[in-house]
mmCIF file of C-alpha atoms and ligand atoms in Angstrom:
data_model
loop_
_atom_site.group_PDB
_atom_site.id
_atom_site.type_symbol
_atom_site.label_atom_id
_atom_site.label_comp_id
_atom_site.label_asym_id
_atom_site.label_seq_id
_atom_site.Cartn_x
_atom_site.Cartn_y
_atom_site.Cartn_z
ATOM 1 C CA MET A 1 -29.878 -36.522 24.983
ATOM 2 C CA GLN A 2 -27.985 -36.282 21.703
ATOM 3 C CA GLY A 3 -26.079 -32.969 22.555
ATOM 4 C CA ASN A 4 -26.271 -29.489 24.199
ATOM 5 C CA VAL A 5 -27.785 -26.202 22.957
ATOM 6 C CA ARG A 6 -27.094 -22.972 25.087
ATOM 7 C CA PHE A 7 -29.079 -19.962 26.119
ATOM 8 C CA ALA A 8 -26.398 -17.408 26.918
ATOM 9 C CA PRO A 9 -27.719 -14.050 28.068
ATOM 10 C CA SER A 10 -25.459 -11.242 29.345
ATOM 11 C CA PRO A 11 -26.460 -9.822 32.735
ATOM 12 C CA THR A 12 -25.987 -6.253 31.632
ATOM 13 C CA GLY A 13 -29.762 -5.657 31.876
ATOM 14 C CA TYR A 14 -33.046 -7.325 32.316
ATOM 15 C CA LEU A 15 -34.400 -9.890 29.662
ATOM 16 C CA HIS A 16 -36.403 -8.078 26.868
ATOM 17 C CA ARG A 17 -38.679 -9.402 24.152
ATOM 18 C CA GLY A 18 -35.721 -10.149 21.787
ATOM 19 C CA HIS A 19 -34.375 -12.568 24.457
ATOM 20 C CA ILE A 20 -37.720 -14.362 24.564
ATOM 21 C CA LEU A 21 -37.550 -14.838 20.913
ATOM 22 C CA SER A 22 -34.003 -16.240 21.236
ATOM 23 C CA ALA A 23 -35.199 -18.618 24.125
ATOM 24 C CA LEU A 24 -38.015 -19.823 22.046
ATOM 25 C CA TYR A 25 -35.587 -20.762 19.259
ATOM 26 C CA VAL A 26 -33.189 -22.463 21.675
ATOM 27 C CA TRP A 27 -35.901 -24.448 23.437
ATOM 28 C CA ALA A 28 -37.548 -25.325 20.100
ATOM 29 C CA PHE A 29 -34.134 -26.708 18.850
ATOM 30 C CA ALA A 30 -33.688 -28.691 22.065
ATOM 31 C CA GLN A 31 -37.266 -30.203 21.591
ATOM 32 C CA LYS A 32 -36.738 -30.985 17.901
ATOM 33 C CA HIS A 33 -33.301 -32.488 18.193
ATOM 34 C CA ASN A 34 -33.643 -33.992 21.714
ATOM 35 C CA LEU A 35 -30.925 -31.616 23.210
ATOM 36 C CA ASN A 36 -30.110 -30.695 26.721
ATOM 37 C CA VAL A 37 -30.491 -26.902 27.362
ATOM 38 C CA HIS A 38 -27.550 -25.196 29.114
ATOM 39 C CA LEU A 39 -28.234 -21.827 30.718
ATOM 40 C CA ARG A 40 -25.002 -19.804 30.505
ATOM 41 C CA ILE A 41 -24.801 -16.414 32.217
ATOM 42 C CA GLU A 42 -22.271 -14.428 30.208
ATOM 43 C CA ASP A 43 -21.044 -12.003 32.859
ATOM 44 C CA HIS A 44 -17.436 -11.790 31.396
ATOM 45 C CA ASP A 45 -17.747 -8.026 31.523
ATOM 46 C CA GLN A 46 -17.580 -7.494 35.162
ATOM 47 C CA SER A 47 -17.861 -3.728 34.636
ATOM 48 C CA ARG A 48 -21.225 -3.836 33.126
ATOM 49 C CA MET A 49 -22.775 -6.826 34.888
ATOM 50 C CA ARG A 50 -25.000 -6.518 38.040
ATOM 51 C CA PRO A 51 -25.930 -9.350 40.306
ATOM 52 C CA GLU A 52 -29.669 -8.190 40.175
ATOM 53 C CA TYR A 53 -29.802 -8.807 36.421
ATOM 54 C CA VAL A 54 -28.506 -12.427 37.018
ATOM 55 C CA LYS A 55 -31.333 -12.969 39.482
ATOM 56 C CA GLY A 56 -33.781 -11.220 37.291
ATOM 57 C CA ILE A 57 -32.818 -13.351 34.373
ATOM 58 C CA LYS A 58 -33.434 -16.619 36.206
ATOM 59 C CA GLU A 59 -36.787 -15.319 37.630
ATOM 60 C CA ASP A 60 -38.028 -14.183 34.172
ATOM 61 C CA LEU A 61 -37.136 -17.460 32.463
ATOM 62 C CA GLU A 62 -38.939 -19.409 35.237
ATOM 63 C CA TRP A 63 -41.988 -17.056 34.969
ATOM 64 C CA LEU A 64 -42.236 -17.765 31.263
ATOM 65 C CA GLY A 65 -41.708 -21.477 31.967
ATOM 66 C CA PHE A 66 -38.440 -22.111 30.250
ATOM 67 C CA LYS A 67 -36.540 -24.915 32.137
ATOM 68 C CA HIS A 68 -32.855 -25.598 31.688
ATOM 69 C CA GLN A 69 -30.997 -28.829 32.559
ATOM 70 C CA THR A 70 -27.446 -27.432 33.114
ATOM 71 C CA TYR A 71 -26.064 -24.047 34.285
ATOM 72 C CA SER A 72 -22.830 -22.128 34.281
ATOM 73 C CA ILE A 73 -21.772 -18.514 34.980
ATOM 74 C CA GLN A 74 -18.639 -17.151 33.369
ATOM 75 C CA SER A 75 -17.213 -15.421 36.415
ATOM 76 C CA LYS A 76 -16.710 -18.761 38.134
ATOM 77 C CA LYS A 77 -14.752 -20.155 35.158
ATOM 78 C CA ASP A 78 -11.439 -18.258 35.402
ATOM 79 C CA SER A 79 -9.479 -21.500 35.624
ATOM 80 C CA VAL A 80 -10.923 -22.762 32.477
ATOM 81 C CA TYR A 81 -9.897 -19.648 30.594
ATOM 82 C CA GLN A 82 -6.601 -19.687 32.067
ATOM 83 C CA HIS A 83 -6.185 -23.241 30.782
ATOM 84 C CA TYR A 84 -7.108 -22.201 27.231
ATOM 85 C CA LEU A 85 -4.945 -19.138 27.457
ATOM 86 C CA GLN A 86 -2.056 -21.323 28.219
ATOM 87 C CA LYS A 87 -2.691 -23.527 25.244
ATOM 88 C CA LEU A 88 -2.440 -20.358 23.004
ATOM 89 C CA GLN A 89 0.711 -19.306 24.776
ATOM 90 C CA GLU A 90 2.232 -22.766 24.177
ATOM 91 C CA LYS A 91 1.479 -22.482 20.431
ATOM 92 C CA LYS A 92 2.647 -18.820 20.527
ATOM 93 C CA MET A 93 -0.551 -17.676 19.212
ATOM 94 C CA VAL A 94 -1.285 -14.946 21.639
ATOM 95 C CA TYR A 95 0.595 -11.603 22.276
ATOM 96 C CA PRO A 96 0.259 -8.460 24.261
ATOM 97 C CA CYS A 97 -0.997 -5.340 22.448
ATOM 98 C CA THR A 98 -0.187 -1.869 23.884
ATOM 99 C CA CYS A 99 -2.104 0.075 21.322
ATOM 100 C CA SER A 100 -4.313 2.851 22.793
ATOM 101 C CA ARG A 101 -7.859 3.313 21.583
ATOM 102 C CA LYS A 102 -6.715 6.282 19.558
ATOM 103 C CA LYS A 103 -3.863 4.486 17.946
ATOM 104 C CA LEU A 104 -6.269 1.521 17.089
ATOM 105 C CA GLN A 105 -8.514 3.958 15.397
ATOM 106 C CA GLU A 106 -5.945 5.877 13.571
ATOM 107 C CA GLU A 107 -3.889 3.006 12.080
ATOM 108 C CA ASN A 108 -6.398 0.364 11.205
ATOM 109 C CA PRO A 109 -9.091 0.076 8.471
ATOM 110 C CA ILE A 110 -12.572 -0.201 9.565
ATOM 111 C CA SER A 111 -14.867 -3.118 8.058
ATOM 112 C CA GLN A 112 -18.252 -2.420 6.537
ATOM 113 C CA THR A 113 -19.813 -3.558 9.807
ATOM 114 C CA GLY A 114 -17.754 -0.786 11.638
ATOM 115 C CA GLU A 115 -15.258 -2.985 13.174
ATOM 116 C CA ILE A 116 -11.461 -2.208 13.415
ATOM 117 C CA ILE A 117 -9.519 -4.571 11.354
ATOM 118 C CA TYR A 118 -6.308 -4.911 13.286
ATOM 119 C CA GLN A 119 -3.319 -4.890 11.202
ATOM 120 C CA GLY A 120 -1.002 -6.690 13.698
ATOM 121 C CA ALA A 121 1.020 -3.629 14.971
ATOM 122 C CA CYS A 122 2.201 -5.447 18.087
ATOM 123 C CA ARG A 123 2.642 -8.962 16.657
ATOM 124 C CA PHE A 124 6.361 -8.327 16.718
ATOM 125 C CA ILE A 125 6.398 -8.741 20.343
ATOM 126 C CA LEU A 126 5.858 -12.488 19.839
ATOM 127 C CA ASN A 127 9.408 -12.782 18.420
ATOM 128 C CA SER A 128 11.131 -9.877 20.279
ATOM 129 C CA PRO A 129 14.252 -10.950 22.199
ATOM 130 C CA GLN A 130 13.401 -8.168 24.802
ATOM 131 C CA PRO A 131 10.948 -9.766 27.512
ATOM 132 C CA PHE A 132 7.576 -7.972 27.411
ATOM 133 C CA ASP A 133 7.072 -5.856 30.710
ATOM 134 C CA PHE A 134 3.596 -7.099 31.776
ATOM 135 C CA SER A 135 3.051 -3.999 34.088
ATOM 136 C CA THR A 136 2.442 -1.983 30.737
ATOM 137 C CA PRO A 137 -1.276 -1.616 30.058
ATOM 138 C CA HIS A 138 -1.980 -4.054 27.379
ATOM 139 C CA ALA A 139 -4.745 -6.276 25.935
ATOM 140 C CA LEU A 140 -3.959 -9.927 24.711
ATOM 141 C CA ARG A 141 -4.555 -10.713 21.069
ATOM 142 C CA PHE A 142 -5.091 -14.071 19.292
ATOM 143 C CA CYS A 143 -2.879 -14.625 16.164
ATOM 144 C CA CYS A 144 -5.779 -15.135 13.938
ATOM 145 C CA PRO A 145 -4.998 -17.483 11.048
ATOM 146 C CA ASP A 146 -5.212 -15.758 7.613
ATOM 147 C CA LYS A 147 -7.528 -18.383 5.862
ATOM 148 C CA LYS A 148 -11.071 -18.786 4.759
ATOM 149 C CA ILE A 149 -13.402 -20.495 7.039
ATOM 150 C CA GLU A 150 -16.127 -22.394 5.437
ATOM 151 C CA TRP A 151 -19.177 -22.966 7.637
ATOM 152 C CA ASN A 152 -22.787 -23.668 7.260
ATOM 153 C CA ASP A 153 -25.899 -22.096 8.914
ATOM 154 C CA LEU A 154 -28.995 -24.308 9.042
ATOM 155 C CA ARG A 155 -31.161 -21.273 8.004
ATOM 156 C CA LEU A 156 -28.906 -18.948 6.047
ATOM 157 C CA GLY A 157 -26.788 -21.488 4.025
ATOM 158 C CA SER A 158 -22.990 -21.553 3.652
ATOM 159 C CA PHE A 159 -20.492 -18.948 4.348
ATOM 160 C CA GLN A 160 -16.754 -18.469 3.367
ATOM 161 C CA GLU A 161 -15.276 -15.857 5.493
ATOM 162 C CA ASN A 162 -11.670 -14.968 6.452
ATOM 163 C CA PRO A 163 -11.558 -13.549 10.122
ATOM 164 C CA ALA A 164 -8.161 -12.019 9.309
ATOM 165 C CA GLU A 165 -10.113 -9.773 6.758
ATOM 166 C CA GLN A 166 -13.067 -9.216 9.027
ATOM 167 C CA CYS A 167 -11.326 -8.193 12.197
ATOM 168 C CA GLY A 168 -7.715 -9.339 12.159
ATOM 169 C CA ASP A 169 -6.058 -10.385 15.338
ATOM 170 C CA PHE A 170 -8.904 -10.046 17.903
ATOM 171 C CA THR A 171 -8.577 -9.535 21.707
ATOM 172 C CA ILE A 172 -9.139 -12.437 24.167
ATOM 173 C CA LYS A 173 -8.401 -10.141 27.270
ATOM 174 C CA ASP A 174 -8.973 -6.403 27.377
ATOM 175 C CA ARG A 175 -6.865 -3.627 28.787
ATOM 176 C CA HIS A 176 -8.774 -4.022 32.050
ATOM 177 C CA ASN A 177 -7.803 -7.561 32.388
ATOM 178 C CA GLN A 178 -11.068 -9.004 31.624
ATOM 179 C CA TRP A 179 -11.747 -11.966 29.268
ATOM 180 C CA THR A 180 -13.529 -10.798 26.143
ATOM 181 C CA TYR A 181 -16.799 -12.215 24.779
ATOM 182 C CA GLN A 182 -15.071 -13.874 21.849
ATOM 183 C CA PHE A 183 -12.750 -15.892 23.966
ATOM 184 C CA ALA A 184 -14.906 -16.723 26.903
ATOM 185 C CA VAL A 185 -17.627 -17.928 24.565
ATOM 186 C CA CYS A 186 -15.246 -20.214 22.653
ATOM 187 C CA CYS A 187 -13.799 -21.737 25.722
ATOM 188 C CA ASP A 188 -17.245 -22.289 27.144
ATOM 189 C CA ASP A 189 -18.645 -23.811 23.997
ATOM 190 C CA ILE A 190 -15.764 -26.306 24.113
ATOM 191 C CA ASP A 191 -15.726 -26.947 27.788
ATOM 192 C CA GLU A 192 -19.569 -27.266 28.014
ATOM 193 C CA ASN A 193 -19.620 -29.539 24.937
ATOM 194 C CA ILE A 194 -22.203 -27.309 23.128
ATOM 195 C CA THR A 195 -23.122 -29.085 20.015
ATOM 196 C CA HIS A 196 -25.749 -26.707 18.619
ATOM 197 C CA ILE A 197 -25.490 -22.805 18.671
ATOM 198 C CA VAL A 198 -28.873 -21.086 18.346
ATOM 199 C CA ARG A 199 -28.689 -17.344 18.573
ATOM 200 C CA GLY A 200 -29.702 -14.055 16.826
ATOM 201 C CA GLU A 201 -28.406 -13.281 13.400
ATOM 202 C CA ASP A 202 -26.924 -10.091 14.743
ATOM 203 C CA ILE A 203 -24.034 -12.265 16.062
ATOM 204 C CA ARG A 204 -23.530 -14.136 12.836
ATOM 205 C CA ASN A 205 -20.549 -12.049 11.921
ATOM 206 C CA SER A 206 -18.672 -13.489 14.928
ATOM 207 C CA THR A 207 -19.026 -17.145 13.811
ATOM 208 C CA ALA A 208 -16.028 -17.565 11.502
ATOM 209 C CA ARG A 209 -13.590 -16.056 14.044
ATOM 210 C CA GLN A 210 -15.088 -18.303 16.800
ATOM 211 C CA ILE A 211 -14.626 -21.373 14.561
ATOM 212 C CA ALA A 212 -11.103 -20.289 13.916
ATOM 213 C CA LEU A 213 -10.331 -19.976 17.623
ATOM 214 C CA MET A 214 -12.061 -23.169 18.606
ATOM 215 C CA ASP A 215 -10.079 -24.930 16.189
ATOM 216 C CA VAL A 216 -6.731 -23.779 17.669
ATOM 217 C CA LEU A 217 -8.048 -24.326 21.111
ATOM 218 C CA GLY A 218 -8.663 -28.035 20.247
ATOM 219 C CA ARG A 219 -12.151 -28.363 18.707
ATOM 220 C CA PRO A 220 -11.543 -28.938 14.894
ATOM 221 C CA THR A 221 -15.242 -29.863 14.226
ATOM 222 C CA PRO A 222 -17.438 -26.779 14.666
ATOM 223 C CA PRO A 223 -20.920 -26.938 16.406
ATOM 224 C CA VAL A 224 -24.102 -26.805 14.274
ATOM 225 C CA TYR A 225 -25.207 -23.095 13.779
ATOM 226 C CA TYR A 226 -28.647 -21.574 13.337
ATOM 227 C CA HIS A 227 -28.892 -17.826 13.401
ATOM 228 C CA HIS A 228 -32.532 -16.873 13.981
ATOM 229 C CA PRO A 229 -34.230 -13.763 12.511
ATOM 230 C CA LEU A 230 -34.793 -10.816 14.907
ATOM 231 C CA ILE A 231 -37.868 -8.920 15.762
ATOM 232 C CA VAL A 232 -38.233 -6.023 13.295
ATOM 233 C CA ASP A 233 -40.573 -3.007 13.370
ATOM 234 C CA ALA A 234 -43.277 -2.270 10.798
ATOM 235 C CA SER A 235 -40.732 -0.927 8.201
ATOM 236 C CA GLY A 236 -38.612 -4.103 8.546
ATOM 237 C CA LYS A 237 -35.878 -2.484 10.723
ATOM 238 C CA LYS A 238 -34.401 -4.272 13.635
ATOM 239 C CA LEU A 239 -35.643 -2.928 16.891
ATOM 240 C CA SER A 240 -33.574 -0.235 18.359
ATOM 241 C CA LYS A 241 -31.584 -0.819 21.650
ATOM 242 C CA ARG A 242 -34.034 1.692 23.128
ATOM 243 C CA GLU A 243 -37.214 -0.006 21.964
ATOM 244 C CA LEU A 244 -35.639 -3.371 23.083
ATOM 245 C CA ALA A 245 -34.555 -2.064 26.459
ATOM 246 C CA HIS A 246 -38.113 -2.196 27.539
ATOM 247 C CA SER A 247 -37.877 -5.312 29.809
ATOM 248 C CA ILE A 248 -40.066 -8.312 30.517
ATOM 249 C CA ARG A 249 -40.005 -6.969 34.030
ATOM 250 C CA GLN A 250 -41.788 -3.717 33.012
ATOM 251 C CA ASP A 251 -44.339 -5.909 30.967
ATOM 252 C CA LYS A 252 -44.861 -8.031 33.972
ATOM 253 C CA ASP A 253 -45.391 -5.097 36.358
ATOM 254 C CA GLY A 254 -47.712 -3.617 33.913
ATOM 255 C CA GLY A 255 -49.944 -6.695 34.432
ATOM 256 C CA ILE A 256 -49.375 -8.780 31.377
ATOM 257 C CA ASN A 257 -49.354 -12.492 31.775
ATOM 258 C CA ALA A 258 -46.761 -14.980 30.478
ATOM 259 C CA GLU A 259 -49.065 -16.284 27.708
ATOM 260 C CA ALA A 260 -49.976 -12.887 26.506
ATOM 261 C CA LEU A 261 -46.302 -11.998 26.246
ATOM 262 C CA LEU A 262 -45.432 -15.132 24.423
ATOM 263 C CA GLY A 263 -48.217 -14.472 21.906
ATOM 264 C CA LEU A 264 -46.905 -10.932 21.355
ATOM 265 C CA VAL A 265 -43.401 -12.018 20.866
ATOM 266 C CA CYS A 266 -44.545 -14.612 18.261
ATOM 267 C CA TYR A 267 -46.521 -11.911 16.599
ATOM 268 C CA GLU A 268 -43.830 -9.406 16.504
ATOM 269 C CA ALA A 269 -41.547 -12.051 15.080
ATOM 270 C CA GLN A 270 -44.195 -12.753 12.376
ATOM 271 C CA LEU A 271 -44.500 -16.312 13.688
ATOM 272 C CA GLN A 272 -48.235 -15.871 13.966
ATOM 273 C CA GLU A 273 -50.779 -13.382 12.381
ATOM 274 C CA THR A 274 -52.378 -12.059 15.546
ATOM 275 C CA PRO A 275 -51.011 -11.266 19.027
ATOM 276 C CA GLN A 276 -53.345 -13.896 20.511
ATOM 277 C CA PRO A 277 -51.858 -15.438 23.773
ATOM 278 C CA LEU A 278 -49.871 -18.704 23.522
ATOM 279 C CA SER A 279 -48.967 -21.253 26.059
ATOM 280 C CA LEU A 280 -45.174 -21.929 26.104
ATOM 281 C CA ASP A 281 -45.614 -25.405 24.462
ATOM 282 C CA ARG A 282 -47.731 -23.802 21.652
ATOM 283 C CA ALA A 283 -45.171 -21.035 21.054
ATOM 284 C CA ILE A 284 -42.389 -23.676 20.973
ATOM 285 C CA SER A 285 -44.444 -25.678 18.465
ATOM 286 C CA ILE A 286 -45.019 -22.714 16.242
ATOM 287 C CA VAL A 287 -41.245 -22.078 16.189
ATOM 288 C CA ILE A 288 -40.457 -25.755 15.408
ATOM 289 C CA ALA A 289 -42.801 -25.529 12.462
ATOM 290 C CA SER A 290 -40.831 -22.594 11.252
ATOM 291 C CA LEU A 291 -37.514 -24.152 11.303
HETATM 292 N N1 LIG B 301 -24.255 -13.147 25.464
HETATM 293 C C1 LIG B 301 -24.582 -12.848 24.186
HETATM 294 C C2 LIG B 301 -25.806 -11.870 24.132
HETATM 295 O O1 LIG B 301 -26.524 -11.772 25.132
HETATM 296 C C3 LIG B 301 -25.051 -14.123 23.286
HETATM 297 C C4 LIG B 301 -23.735 -14.631 22.806
HETATM 298 C C5 LIG B 301 -23.859 -15.997 21.912
HETATM 299 O O2 LIG B 301 -24.981 -16.569 21.915
HETATM 300 O O3 LIG B 301 -22.855 -16.346 21.298
HETATM 301 O O4 LIG B 301 -26.144 -11.337 23.086
HETATM 302 ZN ZN1 ZN B 302 -1.242 -3.323 19.287
#
């Protein structure tokens, strides 16, 4: 094996057709570049995850025929995240933020993508002579370097983005003491030695900040990125959460078999012209041909 690619669903629901498309791209990459597939369950948000979804995700992947080589689940990786938090603390690149949601909304500009661009109201705590009282409700924020990150996507080309302008200092732990997606994913991608990141283009916006954070955490050379297209409706719009919420489980219970579902997903993703059923191998070959 030449490297590792991951499939990283969040167990906040059952898998839907959008996940199947993502899995097809991940396994297609693995096959094309001779990579190990790592299944990572991203259950960092303990308030939204449910154990039956973890079980359901594994069952549905198996039903479709996707086989992974290695596995991890974020809720078992607390010591890894602690280790990387300590690195940030040693570098003085993390600080507590006590801003309420209201204050965050009132005092910070919003980006075109609807994100708060945090202006650093609590950064002063880093250099304050007064020790911070950690019993105050707070999040932890990463001191995001103010510089352009240049990165390349194998499908979309090159980008130059400054995360300080996209989101500012972002959280690594939230007010409920949970690790955030941005932090956990960076620690995992380093710790699990992920060389290729294949995921939907709806997450593309997170890439520059993740590269910036991984650099500070000790990974100066970023992974290879490929952000795949999403399933869109007839008018070219991304499927809504509601349309996507329809799960593989419901399709399965409705009597559809795996090959019919794979054929349907490839049709919806405009990878084939009719919804004819496809074996997993065939579906993966079609995706490889589109890369
Ligand atoms: N857990 C994320 C999701 O389900 C994927 C994150 C990633 O691939 O970076 O959308
Ligand atoms: Zn703050």
